[in-house]
mmCIF file of C-alpha atoms in Angstrom:
data_model
loop_
_atom_site.group_PDB
_atom_site.id
_atom_site.type_symbol
_atom_site.label_atom_id
_atom_site.label_comp_id
_atom_site.label_asym_id
_atom_site.label_seq_id
_atom_site.Cartn_x
_atom_site.Cartn_y
_atom_site.Cartn_z
ATOM 1 C CA UNK I 1246 85.388 113.569 83.262
ATOM 2 C CA UNK I 1247 87.795 114.215 80.425
ATOM 3 C CA UNK I 1248 87.511 115.187 76.779
ATOM 4 C CA UNK I 1249 89.628 113.947 73.895
ATOM 5 C CA UNK I 1250 89.714 115.868 70.635
ATOM 6 C CA UNK I 1251 90.729 114.691 67.188
ATOM 7 C CA UNK I 1252 90.707 116.332 63.764
ATOM 8 C CA UNK I 1253 90.744 119.856 65.153
ATOM 9 C CA UNK I 1254 91.569 121.177 61.689
ATOM 10 C CA UNK I 1255 88.064 120.203 60.514
ATOM 11 C CA UNK I 1256 85.165 122.640 60.739
ATOM 12 C CA UNK I 1257 82.265 120.288 61.545
ATOM 13 C CA UNK I 1258 82.138 119.276 65.214
ATOM 14 C CA UNK I 1259 81.034 115.785 66.314
ATOM 15 C CA UNK I 1260 80.436 115.022 69.997
ATOM 16 C CA UNK I 1261 80.585 111.330 70.961
ATOM 17 C CA UNK I 1262 78.757 109.998 74.032
ATOM 18 C CA UNK I 1263 79.313 106.359 74.920
ATOM 19 C CA UNK I 1264 76.981 104.010 76.782
ATOM 20 C CA UNK I 1265 77.117 102.277 80.143
ATOM 21 C CA UNK I 1266 79.910 99.800 80.955
ATOM 22 C CA UNK I 1267 82.116 100.805 78.091
ATOM 23 C CA UNK I 1268 84.605 103.603 77.432
ATOM 24 C CA UNK I 1269 84.977 106.220 74.737
ATOM 25 C CA UNK I 1270 87.960 104.356 73.301
ATOM 26 C CA UNK I 1271 86.405 100.895 73.382
ATOM 27 C CA UNK I 1272 83.248 102.179 71.716
ATOM 28 C CA UNK I 1273 84.577 104.744 69.278
ATOM 29 C CA UNK I 1274 88.308 104.063 68.861
ATOM 30 C CA UNK I 1275 88.091 102.472 65.407
ATOM 31 C CA UNK I 1276 85.446 104.947 64.261
ATOM 32 C CA UNK I 1277 87.562 107.925 65.332
ATOM 33 C CA UNK I 1278 90.502 106.749 63.209
ATOM 34 C CA UNK I 1279 88.288 107.190 60.150
ATOM 35 C CA UNK I 1280 86.087 110.090 61.189
ATOM 36 C CA UNK I 1281 88.917 112.377 62.361
ATOM 37 C CA UNK I 1282 89.802 113.060 58.721
ATOM 38 C CA UNK I 1283 86.359 114.608 58.191
ATOM 39 C CA UNK I 1284 85.103 115.833 61.570
ATOM 40 C CA UNK I 1285 86.412 117.697 64.600
ATOM 41 C CA UNK I 1286 85.677 115.014 67.176
ATOM 42 C CA UNK I 1287 85.108 115.541 70.891
ATOM 43 C CA UNK I 1288 84.987 112.178 72.665
ATOM 44 C CA UNK I 1289 83.757 112.291 76.262
ATOM 45 C CA UNK I 1290 85.284 110.022 78.907
ATOM 46 C CA UNK I 1291 82.267 109.892 81.180
ATOM 47 C CA UNK I 1292 82.561 109.625 84.948
ATOM 48 C CA UNK I 1293 82.692 106.050 86.191
ATOM 49 C CA UNK I 1294 83.989 104.811 82.837
ATOM 50 C CA UNK I 1295 87.109 106.913 82.505
ATOM 51 C CA UNK I 1296 90.237 104.751 82.706
ATOM 52 C CA UNK I 1297 92.388 107.796 83.532
ATOM 53 C CA UNK I 1298 90.203 108.654 86.540
ATOM 54 C CA UNK I 1299 89.316 105.225 87.994
ATOM 55 C CA UNK I 1300 88.347 106.628 91.403
ATOM 56 C CA UNK I 1301 85.708 109.024 90.032
ATOM 57 C CA UNK I 1302 82.195 107.570 90.079
ATOM 58 C CA UNK I 1303 79.199 108.614 88.015
ATOM 59 C CA UNK I 1304 76.382 110.240 89.959
ATOM 60 C CA UNK I 1305 73.469 110.621 87.528
ATOM 61 C CA UNK I 1306 72.577 111.189 83.888
ATOM 62 C CA UNK I 1307 71.554 114.759 84.674
ATOM 63 C CA UNK I 1308 74.863 115.535 86.405
ATOM 64 C CA UNK I 1309 76.848 114.079 83.516
ATOM 65 C CA UNK I 1310 74.879 116.155 81.005
ATOM 66 C CA UNK I 1311 75.356 119.340 83.021
ATOM 67 C CA UNK I 1312 79.136 118.869 83.137
ATOM 68 C CA UNK I 1313 79.294 118.269 79.390
ATOM 69 C CA UNK I 1314 77.045 121.240 78.617
ATOM 70 C CA UNK I 1315 79.233 123.479 80.782
ATOM 71 C CA UNK I 1316 82.271 122.282 78.839
ATOM 72 C CA UNK I 1317 80.598 122.948 75.494
ATOM 73 C CA UNK I 1318 79.637 126.464 76.538
ATOM 74 C CA UNK I 1319 83.157 127.209 77.780
ATOM 75 C CA UNK I 1320 84.980 125.737 74.788
ATOM 76 C CA UNK I 1321 82.575 125.828 71.824
ATOM 77 C CA UNK I 1322 80.240 128.686 72.695
ATOM 78 C CA UNK I 1323 77.543 126.049 73.209
ATOM 79 C CA UNK I 1324 77.396 125.175 69.505
ATOM 80 C CA UNK I 1325 77.881 121.631 68.210
ATOM 81 C CA UNK I 1326 77.129 120.388 64.716
ATOM 82 C CA UNK I 1327 76.504 116.706 65.516
ATOM 83 C CA UNK I 1328 75.971 114.659 68.670
ATOM 84 C CA UNK I 1329 76.132 110.871 68.447
ATOM 85 C CA UNK I 1330 74.878 109.207 71.612
ATOM 86 C CA UNK I 1331 75.052 105.462 72.183
ATOM 87 C CA UNK I 1332 72.624 103.709 74.547
ATOM 88 C CA UNK I 1333 72.858 105.581 77.887
ATOM 89 C CA UNK I 1334 74.609 108.316 75.920
ATOM 90 C CA UNK I 1335 71.296 109.033 74.182
ATOM 91 C CA UNK I 1336 69.733 109.973 77.522
ATOM 92 C CA UNK I 1337 72.675 112.253 78.252
ATOM 93 C CA UNK I 1338 72.213 113.712 74.773
ATOM 94 C CA UNK I 1339 68.553 114.583 75.435
ATOM 95 C CA UNK I 1340 69.498 116.433 78.617
ATOM 96 C CA UNK I 1341 72.171 118.385 76.719
ATOM 97 C CA UNK I 1342 69.683 119.293 73.989
ATOM 98 C CA UNK I 1343 67.293 120.679 76.596
ATOM 99 C CA UNK I 1344 69.943 123.018 77.987
ATOM 100 C CA UNK I 1345 69.014 126.463 76.653
ATOM 101 C CA UNK I 1346 72.686 127.370 76.297
ATOM 102 C CA UNK I 1347 73.309 124.610 73.748
ATOM 103 C CA UNK I 1348 72.582 124.650 70.013
ATOM 104 C CA UNK I 1349 72.891 121.402 68.047
ATOM 105 C CA UNK I 1350 72.297 120.882 64.332
ATOM 106 C CA UNK I 1351 72.064 117.065 64.182
ATOM 107 C CA UNK I 1352 71.289 114.713 67.086
ATOM 108 C CA UNK I 1353 71.695 110.957 66.591
ATOM 109 C CA UNK I 1354 70.556 108.459 69.214
ATOM 110 C CA UNK I 1355 71.727 104.906 68.581
ATOM 111 C CA UNK I 1356 70.145 102.222 70.752
ATOM 112 C CA UNK I 1357 67.717 104.517 72.596
ATOM 113 C CA UNK I 1358 66.215 102.370 75.357
ATOM 114 C CA UNK I 1359 63.262 103.372 77.531
ATOM 115 C CA UNK I 1360 63.028 101.875 81.009
ATOM 116 C CA UNK I 1361 60.813 103.860 83.355
ATOM 117 C CA UNK I 1362 60.222 102.732 86.915
ATOM 118 C CA UNK I 1363 56.955 103.266 88.808
ATOM 119 C CA UNK I 1364 56.736 106.028 91.376
ATOM 120 C CA UNK I 1365 58.025 104.793 94.714
ATOM 121 C CA UNK I 1366 56.369 106.016 97.888
ATOM 122 C CA UNK I 1367 59.310 105.200 100.146
ATOM 123 C CA UNK I 1368 62.968 105.882 99.462
ATOM 124 C CA UNK I 1369 64.001 102.666 101.224
ATOM 125 C CA UNK I 1370 62.112 100.685 98.575
ATOM 126 C CA UNK I 1371 63.876 102.554 95.807
ATOM 127 C CA UNK I 1372 67.281 102.018 97.395
ATOM 128 C CA UNK I 1373 66.649 98.310 97.941
ATOM 129 C CA UNK I 1374 65.609 97.833 94.310
ATOM 130 C CA UNK I 1375 68.594 99.841 93.071
ATOM 131 C CA UNK I 1376 70.937 97.623 95.120
ATOM 132 C CA UNK I 1377 69.309 94.469 93.737
ATOM 133 C CA UNK I 1378 69.470 95.633 90.127
ATOM 134 C CA UNK I 1379 73.068 96.793 90.576
ATOM 135 C CA UNK I 1380 74.082 93.360 91.831
ATOM 136 C CA UNK I 1381 72.425 91.642 88.888
ATOM 137 C CA UNK I 1382 73.852 94.149 86.430
ATOM 138 C CA UNK I 1383 77.358 93.843 87.855
ATOM 139 C CA UNK I 1384 77.173 90.040 87.604
ATOM 140 C CA UNK I 1385 75.769 90.175 84.062
ATOM 141 C CA UNK I 1386 78.474 92.542 82.829
ATOM 142 C CA UNK I 1387 81.066 90.159 84.246
ATOM 143 C CA UNK I 1388 79.334 87.370 82.273
ATOM 144 C CA UNK I 1389 78.401 89.203 79.096
ATOM 145 C CA UNK I 1390 77.027 86.088 77.404
ATOM 146 C CA UNK I 1391 73.986 86.410 79.680
ATOM 147 C CA UNK I 1392 73.130 89.796 78.168
ATOM 148 C CA UNK I 1393 73.613 88.935 74.510
ATOM 149 C CA UNK I 1394 70.064 87.534 74.042
ATOM 150 C CA UNK I 1395 68.624 90.872 75.228
ATOM 151 C CA UNK I 1396 71.031 93.049 73.264
ATOM 152 C CA UNK I 1397 70.748 90.999 70.092
ATOM 153 C CA UNK I 1398 74.488 91.267 69.514
ATOM 154 C CA UNK I 1399 77.775 90.147 71.035
ATOM 155 C CA UNK I 1400 79.450 93.446 71.914
ATOM 156 C CA UNK I 1401 81.729 92.007 74.596
ATOM 157 C CA UNK I 1402 84.747 93.529 72.837
ATOM 158 C CA UNK I 1403 83.472 96.940 73.955
ATOM 159 C CA UNK I 1404 82.824 95.955 77.571
ATOM 160 C CA UNK I 1405 84.593 97.811 80.383
ATOM 161 C CA UNK I 1406 84.451 95.500 83.388
ATOM 162 C CA UNK I 1407 86.128 97.815 85.903
ATOM 163 C CA UNK I 1408 83.191 100.139 86.495
ATOM 164 C CA UNK I 1409 82.502 100.248 90.226
ATOM 165 C CA UNK I 1410 79.343 99.067 91.911
ATOM 166 C CA UNK I 1411 78.991 102.627 93.231
ATOM 167 C CA UNK I 1412 78.804 103.993 89.696
ATOM 168 C CA UNK I 1413 76.251 101.381 88.645
ATOM 169 C CA UNK I 1414 74.193 101.948 91.799
ATOM 170 C CA UNK I 1415 74.227 105.726 91.402
ATOM 171 C CA UNK I 1416 73.019 105.486 87.826
ATOM 172 C CA UNK I 1417 70.278 102.995 88.722
ATOM 173 C CA UNK I 1418 69.121 104.987 91.745
ATOM 174 C CA UNK I 1419 69.045 108.240 89.779
ATOM 175 C CA UNK I 1420 66.900 106.528 87.153
ATOM 176 C CA UNK I 1421 64.178 105.533 89.621
ATOM 177 C CA UNK I 1422 62.265 108.853 89.375
ATOM 178 C CA UNK I 1423 63.518 109.706 85.865
ATOM 179 C CA UNK I 1424 61.055 110.381 83.059
ATOM 180 C CA UNK I 1425 62.350 110.417 79.495
ATOM 181 C CA UNK I 1426 62.195 113.756 77.741
ATOM 182 C CA UNK I 1427 61.336 113.001 74.126
ATOM 183 C CA UNK I 1428 60.636 116.691 73.508
ATOM 184 C CA UNK I 1429 64.411 117.109 73.242
ATOM 185 C CA UNK I 1430 64.230 115.598 69.757
ATOM 186 C CA UNK I 1431 62.297 118.666 68.593
ATOM 187 C CA UNK I 1432 65.306 120.865 69.316
ATOM 188 C CA UNK I 1433 67.575 119.476 66.580
ATOM 189 C CA UNK I 1434 67.471 117.554 63.329
ATOM 190 C CA UNK I 1435 67.048 114.264 65.194
ATOM 191 C CA UNK I 1436 67.542 110.611 64.288
ATOM 192 C CA UNK I 1437 66.962 107.417 66.228
ATOM 193 C CA UNK I 1438 68.698 104.207 65.211
ATOM 194 C CA UNK I 1439 68.007 100.677 66.377
ATOM 195 C CA UNK I 1440 69.146 97.205 65.532
ATOM 196 C CA UNK I 1441 66.261 95.005 64.466
ATOM 197 C CA UNK I 1442 67.115 92.453 67.170
ATOM 198 C CA UNK I 1443 67.459 94.743 70.174
ATOM 199 C CA UNK I 1444 64.751 94.605 72.795
ATOM 200 C CA UNK I 1445 64.524 98.391 73.190
ATOM 201 C CA UNK I 1446 63.108 98.876 69.688
ATOM 202 C CA UNK I 1447 59.572 97.789 70.604
ATOM 203 C CA UNK I 1448 59.427 100.105 73.616
ATOM 204 C CA UNK I 1449 60.438 103.098 71.524
ATOM 205 C CA UNK I 1450 57.877 102.300 68.821
ATOM 206 C CA UNK I 1451 55.234 102.002 71.532
ATOM 207 C CA UNK I 1452 56.069 105.018 73.692
ATOM 208 C CA UNK I 1453 57.522 107.714 71.441
ATOM 209 C CA UNK I 1454 54.700 109.440 69.552
ATOM 210 C CA UNK I 1455 56.060 110.651 66.216
ATOM 211 C CA UNK I 1456 53.159 113.086 65.871
ATOM 212 C CA UNK I 1457 54.554 114.991 68.877
ATOM 213 C CA UNK I 1458 58.280 114.383 68.596
ATOM 214 C CA UNK I 1459 60.098 114.986 65.350
ATOM 215 C CA UNK I 1460 62.775 112.506 64.344
ATOM 216 C CA UNK I 1461 63.611 110.103 61.548
ATOM 217 C CA UNK I 1462 63.857 106.468 62.590
ATOM 218 C CA UNK I 1463 66.191 103.935 61.019
ATOM 219 C CA UNK I 1464 66.172 100.225 61.826
ATOM 220 C CA UNK I 1465 69.072 98.031 60.735
ATOM 221 C CA UNK I 1466 68.145 94.484 59.748
ATOM 222 C CA UNK I 1467 69.887 91.626 61.517
ATOM 223 C CA UNK I 1468 71.697 93.878 63.950
ATOM 224 C CA UNK I 1469 71.546 94.361 67.691
ATOM 225 C CA UNK I 1470 72.241 96.987 70.317
ATOM 226 C CA UNK I 1471 75.232 99.157 69.417
ATOM 227 C CA UNK I 1472 76.238 96.872 66.576
ATOM 228 C CA UNK I 1473 77.092 99.735 64.197
ATOM 229 C CA UNK I 1474 80.101 100.419 66.433
ATOM 230 C CA UNK I 1475 81.484 97.127 65.141
ATOM 231 C CA UNK I 1476 81.321 98.529 61.590
ATOM 232 C CA UNK I 1477 83.178 101.867 61.718
ATOM 233 C CA UNK I 1478 83.083 102.436 57.951
ATOM 234 C CA UNK I 1479 79.312 101.904 57.909
ATOM 235 C CA UNK I 1480 78.871 104.074 60.988
ATOM 236 C CA UNK I 1481 80.734 106.953 59.346
ATOM 237 C CA UNK I 1482 78.521 106.719 56.259
ATOM 238 C CA UNK I 1483 75.403 106.733 58.429
ATOM 239 C CA UNK I 1484 76.579 109.811 60.339
ATOM 240 C CA UNK I 1485 77.256 111.537 57.005
ATOM 241 C CA UNK I 1486 73.748 110.711 55.794
ATOM 242 C CA UNK I 1487 72.132 112.012 58.960
ATOM 243 C CA UNK I 1488 74.067 115.269 58.833
ATOM 244 C CA UNK I 1489 72.915 115.784 55.253
ATOM 245 C CA UNK I 1490 69.356 115.003 56.361
ATOM 246 C CA UNK I 1491 66.715 112.373 55.631
ATOM 247 C CA UNK I 1492 63.115 111.854 56.695
ATOM 248 C CA UNK I 1493 60.724 109.150 57.780
ATOM 249 C CA UNK I 1494 61.119 105.517 58.737
ATOM 250 C CA UNK I 1495 63.871 103.532 57.042
ATOM 251 C CA UNK I 1496 64.651 99.829 57.297
ATOM 252 C CA UNK I 1497 68.184 99.177 56.136
ATOM 253 C CA UNK I 1498 70.153 95.974 55.611
#
C-alpha cells in the first residue's frame, strides 16, 4: 500500500479511497488536478490495485482499513478533515471511522453498496462460493459491458484489469461473514451519495435506518455507480458542499 499526497500547502485534508478493480489514479486523477489547489489530498493506492506493487494482494476490507488508520495516526495524528470513499472504499471508510484513534470531520460515501451473505455453517461452502463469485467477477471485469446494466453507467475508463484472482478471492471470502457497520456514520458529519440508476440505491434505502444512523443522502438523477468521478468539476463542488454541511434527502440533477 502506498500514499500519494498533493496540495500539501493547503490546510484542509482530504483522504481518497477508491473502489474495487480500479486505481487511485484512474478514479481520482482528473479530480486531483482540480482539488489539489484547495485541499491537501492523500490518495491511497490500495493493496491489490497498486500498479507500483503488482505482486501485493489485498487480504480484506478490515486489514486495508487498519493499515490506513495506522498511517493516519503516524502521519496526521489520526485527524482528517474529509474522507471520500468510492464503492468498496466506503466500507473501508466505515472501518476507519470506527477506529477510536481516528477523528474525521466529514465522511462521504459515494456508491455505498450493501451485499450481505447468509451465515455459512461450513467453511468449505464459503470457499466454494467465493471461488465461483471470483471467477464470474474476473470474467465480468474483463468484459465490462456485462456490468454496465447493474452499475447504471459505463465507467470502463476507470477499470483496472490487472487485479489478480487472489485479490478478488480474498476480498470476496472476507466478505462472507462481514456485517455492515452503519453506526460508523454517527461518528462524523456523514453523507451518502448514489446515482439514481445504480442497483445499490434500493438496498441502502431499505436497510439503513435513518432514525438510527445520521447522514444526509443525495441522489443524482440520471447517473450510475461512481459516475461523479467522470465529472471532476462537479465532484469538487459536491465535496465543497458536504464539507460546509447540508441536511436531509436531496435529489439533484
